[in-house]
Short mmCIF file of C-alpha atoms and ligand atoms in Angstrom, two decimals:
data_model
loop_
_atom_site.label_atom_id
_atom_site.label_comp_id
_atom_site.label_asym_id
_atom_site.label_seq_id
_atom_site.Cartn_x
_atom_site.Cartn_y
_atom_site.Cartn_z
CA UNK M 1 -17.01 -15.36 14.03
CA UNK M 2 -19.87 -13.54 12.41
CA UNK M 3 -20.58 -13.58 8.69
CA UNK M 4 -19.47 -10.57 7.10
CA UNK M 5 -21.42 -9.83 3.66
CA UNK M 6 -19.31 -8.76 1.16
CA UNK M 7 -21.32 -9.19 -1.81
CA UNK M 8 -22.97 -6.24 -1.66
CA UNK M 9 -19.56 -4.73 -2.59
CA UNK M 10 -18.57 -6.20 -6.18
CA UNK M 11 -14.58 -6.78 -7.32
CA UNK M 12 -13.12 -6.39 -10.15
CA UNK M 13 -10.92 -9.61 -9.92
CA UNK M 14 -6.78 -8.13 -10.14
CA UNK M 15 -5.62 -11.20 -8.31
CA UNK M 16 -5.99 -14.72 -9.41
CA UNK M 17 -4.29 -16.62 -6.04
CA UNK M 18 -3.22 -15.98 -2.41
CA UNK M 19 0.31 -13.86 -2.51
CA UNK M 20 3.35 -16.49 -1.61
CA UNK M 21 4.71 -16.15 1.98
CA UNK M 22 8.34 -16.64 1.80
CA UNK M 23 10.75 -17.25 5.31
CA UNK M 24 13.84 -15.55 5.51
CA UNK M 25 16.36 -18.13 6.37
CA UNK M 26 19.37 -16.15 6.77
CA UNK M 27 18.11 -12.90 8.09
CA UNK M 28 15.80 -14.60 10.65
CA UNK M 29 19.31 -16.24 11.86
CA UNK M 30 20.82 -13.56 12.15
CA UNK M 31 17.96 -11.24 14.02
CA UNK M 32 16.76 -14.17 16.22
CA UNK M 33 13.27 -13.67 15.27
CA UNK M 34 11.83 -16.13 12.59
CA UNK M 35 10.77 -13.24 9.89
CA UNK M 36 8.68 -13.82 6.87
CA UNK M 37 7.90 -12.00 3.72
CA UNK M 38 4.73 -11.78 1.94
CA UNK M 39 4.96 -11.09 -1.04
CA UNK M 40 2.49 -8.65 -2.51
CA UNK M 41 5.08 -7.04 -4.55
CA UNK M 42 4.83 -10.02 -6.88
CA UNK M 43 1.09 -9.79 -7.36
CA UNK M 44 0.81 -10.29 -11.40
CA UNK M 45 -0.98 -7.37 -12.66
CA UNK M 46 0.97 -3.90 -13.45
CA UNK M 47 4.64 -4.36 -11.66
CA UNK M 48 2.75 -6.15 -8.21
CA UNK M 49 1.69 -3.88 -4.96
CA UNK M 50 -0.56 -3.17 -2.23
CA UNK M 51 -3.10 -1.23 -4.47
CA UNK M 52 -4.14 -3.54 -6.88
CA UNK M 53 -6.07 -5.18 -3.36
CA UNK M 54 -7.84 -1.73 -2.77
CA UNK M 55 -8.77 -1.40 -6.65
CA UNK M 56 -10.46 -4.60 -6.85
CA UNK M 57 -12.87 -3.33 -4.62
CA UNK M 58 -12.58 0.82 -6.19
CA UNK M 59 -13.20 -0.48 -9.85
CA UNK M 60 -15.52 -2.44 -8.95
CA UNK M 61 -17.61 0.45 -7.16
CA UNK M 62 -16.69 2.39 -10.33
CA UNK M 63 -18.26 -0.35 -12.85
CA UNK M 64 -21.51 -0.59 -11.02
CA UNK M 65 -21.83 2.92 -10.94
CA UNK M 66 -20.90 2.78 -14.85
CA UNK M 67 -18.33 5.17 -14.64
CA UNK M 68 -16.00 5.79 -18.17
CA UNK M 69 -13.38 7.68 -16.52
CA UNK M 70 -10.98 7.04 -13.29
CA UNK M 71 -9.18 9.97 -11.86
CA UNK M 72 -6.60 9.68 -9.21
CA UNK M 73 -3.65 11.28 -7.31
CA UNK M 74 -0.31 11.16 -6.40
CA UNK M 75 3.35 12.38 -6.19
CA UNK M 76 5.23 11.83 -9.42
CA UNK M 77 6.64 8.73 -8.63
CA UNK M 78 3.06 7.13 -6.95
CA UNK M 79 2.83 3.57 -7.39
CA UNK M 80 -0.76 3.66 -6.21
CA UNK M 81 -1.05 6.28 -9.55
CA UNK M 82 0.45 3.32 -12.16
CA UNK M 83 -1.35 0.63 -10.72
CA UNK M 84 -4.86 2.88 -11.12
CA UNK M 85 -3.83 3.62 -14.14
CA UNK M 86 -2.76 -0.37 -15.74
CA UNK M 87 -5.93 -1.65 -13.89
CA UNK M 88 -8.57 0.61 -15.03
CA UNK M 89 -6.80 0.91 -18.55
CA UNK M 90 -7.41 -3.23 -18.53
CA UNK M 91 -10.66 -3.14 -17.35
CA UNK M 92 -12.05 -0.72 -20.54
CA UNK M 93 -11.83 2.68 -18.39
CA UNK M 94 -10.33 6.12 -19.36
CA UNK M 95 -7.60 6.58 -16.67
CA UNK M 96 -6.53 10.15 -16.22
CA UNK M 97 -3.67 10.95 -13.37
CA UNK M 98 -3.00 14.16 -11.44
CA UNK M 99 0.43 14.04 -10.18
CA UNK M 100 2.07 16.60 -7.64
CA UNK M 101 5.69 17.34 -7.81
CA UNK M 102 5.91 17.18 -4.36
CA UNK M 103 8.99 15.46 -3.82
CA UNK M 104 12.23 17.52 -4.08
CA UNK M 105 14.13 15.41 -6.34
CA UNK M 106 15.52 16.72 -9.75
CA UNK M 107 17.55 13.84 -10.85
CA UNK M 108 16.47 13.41 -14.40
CA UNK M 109 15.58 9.18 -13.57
CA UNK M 110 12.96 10.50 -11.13
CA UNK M 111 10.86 12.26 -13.85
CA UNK M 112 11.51 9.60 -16.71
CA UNK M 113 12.00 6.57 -15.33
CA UNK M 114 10.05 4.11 -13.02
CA UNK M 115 6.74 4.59 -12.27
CA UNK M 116 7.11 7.81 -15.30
CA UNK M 117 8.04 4.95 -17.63
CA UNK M 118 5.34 2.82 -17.17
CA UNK M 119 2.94 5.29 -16.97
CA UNK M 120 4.19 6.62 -20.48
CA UNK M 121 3.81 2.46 -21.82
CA UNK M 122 0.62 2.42 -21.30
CA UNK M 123 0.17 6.19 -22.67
CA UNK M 124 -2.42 7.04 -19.55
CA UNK M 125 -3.22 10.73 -19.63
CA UNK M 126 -1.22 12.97 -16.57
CA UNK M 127 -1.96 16.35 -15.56
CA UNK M 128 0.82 17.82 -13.51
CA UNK M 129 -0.60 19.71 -10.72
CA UNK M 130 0.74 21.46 -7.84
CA UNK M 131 -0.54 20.20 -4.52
CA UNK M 132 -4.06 18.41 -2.85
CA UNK M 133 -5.68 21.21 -3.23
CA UNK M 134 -4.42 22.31 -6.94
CA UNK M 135 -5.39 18.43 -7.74
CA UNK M 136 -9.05 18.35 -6.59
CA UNK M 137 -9.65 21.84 -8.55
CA UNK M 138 -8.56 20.51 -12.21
CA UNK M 139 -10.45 17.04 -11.40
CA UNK M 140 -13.11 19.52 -10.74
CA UNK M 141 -12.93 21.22 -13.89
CA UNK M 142 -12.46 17.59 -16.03
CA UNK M 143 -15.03 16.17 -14.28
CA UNK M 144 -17.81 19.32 -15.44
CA UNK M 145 -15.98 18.93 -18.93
CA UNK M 146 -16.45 15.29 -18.76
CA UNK M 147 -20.15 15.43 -17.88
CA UNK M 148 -20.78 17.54 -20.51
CA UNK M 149 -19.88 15.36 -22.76
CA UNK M 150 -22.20 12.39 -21.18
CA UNK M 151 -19.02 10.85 -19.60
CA UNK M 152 -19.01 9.48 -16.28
CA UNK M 153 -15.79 9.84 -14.13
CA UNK M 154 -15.07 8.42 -10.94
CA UNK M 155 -12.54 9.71 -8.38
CA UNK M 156 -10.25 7.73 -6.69
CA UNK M 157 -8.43 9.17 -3.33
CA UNK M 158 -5.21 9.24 -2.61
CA UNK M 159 -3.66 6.12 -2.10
CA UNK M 160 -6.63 4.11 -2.56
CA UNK M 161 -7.33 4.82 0.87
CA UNK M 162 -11.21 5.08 2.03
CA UNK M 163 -13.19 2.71 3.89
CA UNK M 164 -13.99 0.80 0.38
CA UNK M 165 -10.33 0.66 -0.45
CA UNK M 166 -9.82 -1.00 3.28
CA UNK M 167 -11.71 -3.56 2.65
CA UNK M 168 -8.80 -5.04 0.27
CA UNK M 169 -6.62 -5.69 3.15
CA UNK M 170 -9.35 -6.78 5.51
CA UNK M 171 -9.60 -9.70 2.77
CA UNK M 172 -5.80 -10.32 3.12
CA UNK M 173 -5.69 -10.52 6.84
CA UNK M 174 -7.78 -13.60 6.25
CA UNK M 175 -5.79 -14.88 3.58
CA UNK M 176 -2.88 -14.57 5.78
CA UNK M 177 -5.15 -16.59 8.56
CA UNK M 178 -5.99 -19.22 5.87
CA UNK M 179 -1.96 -19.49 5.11
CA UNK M 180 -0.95 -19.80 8.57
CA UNK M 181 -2.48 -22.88 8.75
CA UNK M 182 -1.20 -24.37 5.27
CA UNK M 183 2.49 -23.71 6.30
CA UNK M 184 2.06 -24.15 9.96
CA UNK M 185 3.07 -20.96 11.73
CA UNK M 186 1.09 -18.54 13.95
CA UNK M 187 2.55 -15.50 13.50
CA UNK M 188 2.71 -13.38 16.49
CA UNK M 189 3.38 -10.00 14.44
CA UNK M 190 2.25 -8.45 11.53
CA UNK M 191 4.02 -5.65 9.80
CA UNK M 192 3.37 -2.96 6.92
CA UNK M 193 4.54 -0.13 5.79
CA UNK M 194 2.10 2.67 6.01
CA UNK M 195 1.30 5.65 3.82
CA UNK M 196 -1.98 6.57 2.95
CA UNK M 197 -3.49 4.26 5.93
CA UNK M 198 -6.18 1.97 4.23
CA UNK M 199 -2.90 -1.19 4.05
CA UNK M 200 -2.78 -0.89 7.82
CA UNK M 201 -6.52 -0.25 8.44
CA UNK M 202 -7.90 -2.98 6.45
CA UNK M 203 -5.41 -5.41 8.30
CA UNK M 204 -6.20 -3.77 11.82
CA UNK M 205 -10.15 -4.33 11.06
CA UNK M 206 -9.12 -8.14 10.33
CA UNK M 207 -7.76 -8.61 13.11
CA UNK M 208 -10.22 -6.86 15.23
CA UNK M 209 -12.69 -8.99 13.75
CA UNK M 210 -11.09 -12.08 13.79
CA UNK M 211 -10.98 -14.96 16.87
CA UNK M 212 -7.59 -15.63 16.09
CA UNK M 213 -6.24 -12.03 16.58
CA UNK M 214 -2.18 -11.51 15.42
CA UNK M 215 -1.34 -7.85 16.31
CA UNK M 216 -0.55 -5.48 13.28
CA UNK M 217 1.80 -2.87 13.13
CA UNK M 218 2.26 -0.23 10.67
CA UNK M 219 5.56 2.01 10.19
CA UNK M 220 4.72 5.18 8.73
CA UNK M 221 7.32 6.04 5.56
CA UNK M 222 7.14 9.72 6.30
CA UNK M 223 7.83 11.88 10.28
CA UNK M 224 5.17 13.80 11.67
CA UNK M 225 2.69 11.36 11.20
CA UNK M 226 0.14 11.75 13.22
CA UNK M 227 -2.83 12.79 10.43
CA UNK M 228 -1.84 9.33 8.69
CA UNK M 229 -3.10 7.62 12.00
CA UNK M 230 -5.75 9.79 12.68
CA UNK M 231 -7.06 9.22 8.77
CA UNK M 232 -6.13 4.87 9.64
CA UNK M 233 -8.80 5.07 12.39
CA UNK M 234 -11.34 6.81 10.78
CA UNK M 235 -11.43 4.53 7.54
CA UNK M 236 -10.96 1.33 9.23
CA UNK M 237 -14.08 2.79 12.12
CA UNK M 238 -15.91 3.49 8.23
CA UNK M 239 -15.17 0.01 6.74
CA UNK M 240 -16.48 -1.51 10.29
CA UNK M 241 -19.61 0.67 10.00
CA UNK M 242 -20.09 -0.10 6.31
CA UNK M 243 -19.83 -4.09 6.81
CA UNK M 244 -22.30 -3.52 9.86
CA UNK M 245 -20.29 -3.93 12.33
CA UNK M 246 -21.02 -2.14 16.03
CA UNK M 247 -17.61 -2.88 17.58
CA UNK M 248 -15.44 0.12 16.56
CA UNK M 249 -11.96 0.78 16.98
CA UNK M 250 -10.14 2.91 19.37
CA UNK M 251 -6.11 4.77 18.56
CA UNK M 252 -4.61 2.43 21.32
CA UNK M 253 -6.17 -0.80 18.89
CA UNK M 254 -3.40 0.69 16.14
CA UNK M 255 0.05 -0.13 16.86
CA UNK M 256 1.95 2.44 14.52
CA UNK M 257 5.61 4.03 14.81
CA UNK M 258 7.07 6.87 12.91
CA UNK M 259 10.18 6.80 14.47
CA UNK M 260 12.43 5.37 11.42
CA UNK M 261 10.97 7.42 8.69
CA UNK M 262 13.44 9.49 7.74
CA UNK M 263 13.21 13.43 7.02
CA UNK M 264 10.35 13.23 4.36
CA UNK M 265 8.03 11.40 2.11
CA UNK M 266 10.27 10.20 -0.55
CA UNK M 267 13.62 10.89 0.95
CA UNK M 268 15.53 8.22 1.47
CA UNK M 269 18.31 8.07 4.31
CA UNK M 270 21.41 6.24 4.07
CA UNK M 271 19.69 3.58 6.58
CA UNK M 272 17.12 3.28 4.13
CA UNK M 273 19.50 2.26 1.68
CA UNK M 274 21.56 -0.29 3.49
CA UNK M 275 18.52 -2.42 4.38
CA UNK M 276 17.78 -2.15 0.52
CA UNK M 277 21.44 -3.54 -0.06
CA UNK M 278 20.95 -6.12 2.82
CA UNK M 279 17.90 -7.89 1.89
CA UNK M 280 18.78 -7.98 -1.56
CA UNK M 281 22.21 -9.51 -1.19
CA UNK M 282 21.11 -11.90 1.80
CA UNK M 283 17.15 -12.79 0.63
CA UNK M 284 16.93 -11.80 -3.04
CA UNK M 285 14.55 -9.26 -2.12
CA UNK M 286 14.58 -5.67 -2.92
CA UNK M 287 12.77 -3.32 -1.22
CA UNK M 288 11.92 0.23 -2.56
CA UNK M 289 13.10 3.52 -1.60
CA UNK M 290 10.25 5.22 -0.72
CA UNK M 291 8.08 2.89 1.43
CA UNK M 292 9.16 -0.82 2.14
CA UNK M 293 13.09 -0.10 2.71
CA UNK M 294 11.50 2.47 5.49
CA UNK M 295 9.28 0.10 7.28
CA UNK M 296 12.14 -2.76 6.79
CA UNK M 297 14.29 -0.93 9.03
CA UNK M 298 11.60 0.22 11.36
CA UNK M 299 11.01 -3.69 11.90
CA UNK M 300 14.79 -4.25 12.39
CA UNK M 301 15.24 -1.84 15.15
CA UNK M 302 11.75 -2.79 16.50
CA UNK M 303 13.58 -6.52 17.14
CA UNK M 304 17.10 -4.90 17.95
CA UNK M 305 15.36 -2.76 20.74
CA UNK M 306 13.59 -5.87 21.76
CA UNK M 307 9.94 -3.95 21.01
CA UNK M 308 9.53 -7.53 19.17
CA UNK M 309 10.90 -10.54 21.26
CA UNK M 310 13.70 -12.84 20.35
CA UNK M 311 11.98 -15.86 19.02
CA UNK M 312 8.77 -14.05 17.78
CA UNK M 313 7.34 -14.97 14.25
CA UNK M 314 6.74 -12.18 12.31
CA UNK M 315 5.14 -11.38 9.14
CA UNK M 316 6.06 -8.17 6.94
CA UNK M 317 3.88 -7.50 4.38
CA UNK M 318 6.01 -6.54 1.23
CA UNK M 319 3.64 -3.76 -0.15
CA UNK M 320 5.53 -3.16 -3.53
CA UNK M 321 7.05 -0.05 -5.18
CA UNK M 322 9.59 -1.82 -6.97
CA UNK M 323 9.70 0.34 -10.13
CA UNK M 324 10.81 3.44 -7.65
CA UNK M 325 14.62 1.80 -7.39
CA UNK M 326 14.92 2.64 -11.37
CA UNK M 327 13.83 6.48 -9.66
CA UNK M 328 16.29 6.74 -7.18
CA UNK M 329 19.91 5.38 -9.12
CA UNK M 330 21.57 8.13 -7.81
CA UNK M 331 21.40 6.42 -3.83
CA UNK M 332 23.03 3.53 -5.05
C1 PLP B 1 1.03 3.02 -1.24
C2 PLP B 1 2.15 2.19 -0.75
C3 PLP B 1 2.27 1.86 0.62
C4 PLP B 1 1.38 2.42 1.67
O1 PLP B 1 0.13 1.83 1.68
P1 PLP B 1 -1.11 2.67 2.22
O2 PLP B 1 -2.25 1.77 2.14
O3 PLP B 1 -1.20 3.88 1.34
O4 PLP B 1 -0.78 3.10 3.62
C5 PLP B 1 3.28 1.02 1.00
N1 PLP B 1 4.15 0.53 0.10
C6 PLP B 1 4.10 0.84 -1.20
C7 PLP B 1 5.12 0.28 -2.09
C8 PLP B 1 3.09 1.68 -1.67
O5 PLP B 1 3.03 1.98 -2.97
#
């Protein structure tokens, strides 16, 4: 395998070890498919989750560029938006967050509790906006104001996800490599949940660059999906480019299904929720009700329907969002 330079890209370290893998003993029984969790929901900084891989690289970008203030998006309840938020607050930045209330949920949990709750610990400043578009006006506007004032922000996408953010997961598809040999398993799938693409692209570009090459597959958490896998293959094709590689990717390289994702972005279905009960009362584990419980059951049916063979060893990437159960009590 080639070299691939990284240093050129400086971290801002958010994780001190490799995430555990855990087997399911008494799930992969009963599925007939040996299944095993990593767990990136217990990552130690800010509640655990997939972001704090694509911020070591996105802070890191912003300190070299000596940036003051980080600005990101998301829907009220964004994980990605908390862990920006605890990581640049650690790391001496201004974090500012410009949340859409784009879910339609008015239970009063969903606007004061979870991800709201943290977010009002660590007092991080929040400007409700309206949509995308609303969003990237008013960080328009703070960023002149901000200038003005010799500040420098830095803007963070959605979901962590360009081709710098990808790079996070490109790192943990060789982690996973690394930890495949410590425990002894090749794992014939891996599985994510996928949102804003950069989980499932960085892990795709891993494996496309890798000799040992375990197939990835990434369930989208919302229907009518097809920009999220559009916007996959043009970050991970960026990352690729950006680490100078020639080798690009092509849509048939991305295994992705939407087909278990429920009616929206942040709607649970009562589906949803069983696999949140299941896990937790045969594993331990609890999944959350926007992302992982979707992608849980995706995988399920994926092994009922045979899609993933009796016998197979398969790795699901637990990618967080744990704070969104206190969000959603009214589903339980
Ligand atoms: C953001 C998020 C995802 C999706 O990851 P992307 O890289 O945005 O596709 C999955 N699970 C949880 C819990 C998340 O917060």
């Amino acid at each position: 395998m080639r070299k691939i330079n990284l240093k050129q890209f400086p971290k801002v370290k958010l994780i001190e070890r490799p995430s555990q893998i855990q087997y399911l003993k008494n799930i992969s029984k009963h599925l007939g498919v040996e299944v095993y969790v990593k767990r990136d929901d217990l990552l130690a900084v800010g509640y655990g989750g997939n972001k704090l891989r694509k911020l070591e690289y996105l802070l890191g970008e912003a300190k070299k560029q000596e940036a003051t203030h980080i600005f990101t998006i998301g829907a009220v309840q964004s994980n990605h938006a908390r862990m920006t938020a605890i990581a640049a607050t650690m790391n001496g930045f201004e974090a500012e967050l410009f949340l859409k209330n784009s879910v339609p949920i008015r239970q009063s949990e969903y606007h004061t509790n979870g991800n709201v709750l943290l977010n009002k610990i660590i007092d991080v400043t929040i400007h409700p906006v309206e949509n995308n578009e609303h969003a990237y006006e008013r960080i328009a506007e703070r960023e002149k104001e901000l200038l003005a004032q010799g500040e420098r922000p830095y803007v963070i996408p959605v979901g962590g996800s360009n081709a710098l953010g990808t790079l996070g997961y490109m790192d943990a598809y060789f982690e996973i490599l690394n930890q495949q040999n410590e425990v002894n398993v090749k794992f014939d799938w891996i599985a994510t949940a996928t949102g804003s693409g950069s989980t499932h692209a960085g892990l795709a570009i891993g494996q496309a660059l890798s000799p040992e090459a375990i197939p990835v597959k990434g369930y989208s958490v919302e229907p009518n999906a097809q920009y999220i896998l559009d916007h996959t293959l043009a970050i991970a094709n960026e990352a690729l480019k950006m680490i100078g590689e020639e080798t690009l990717l092509k849509a048939k390289d991305l295994y992705f299904s939407e087909e278990y994702s429920g009616e929206a972005y942040g709607i649970p279905s009562p589906i949803h929720i069983d696999t949140i009960k299941w896990l937790a009362k045969y594993e331990g584990i609890f999944l959350d009700p926007v992302y992982t419980s979707k992608a849980f059951t995706a995988l399920i049916m994926d092994i009922k329907n045979g899609v993933i063979k009796a016998g197979s060893k398969v790795l699901y990437v637990h990618t967080g969002g744990l704070p969104g159960i206190f969000a959603y009590p009214q589903y339980f």
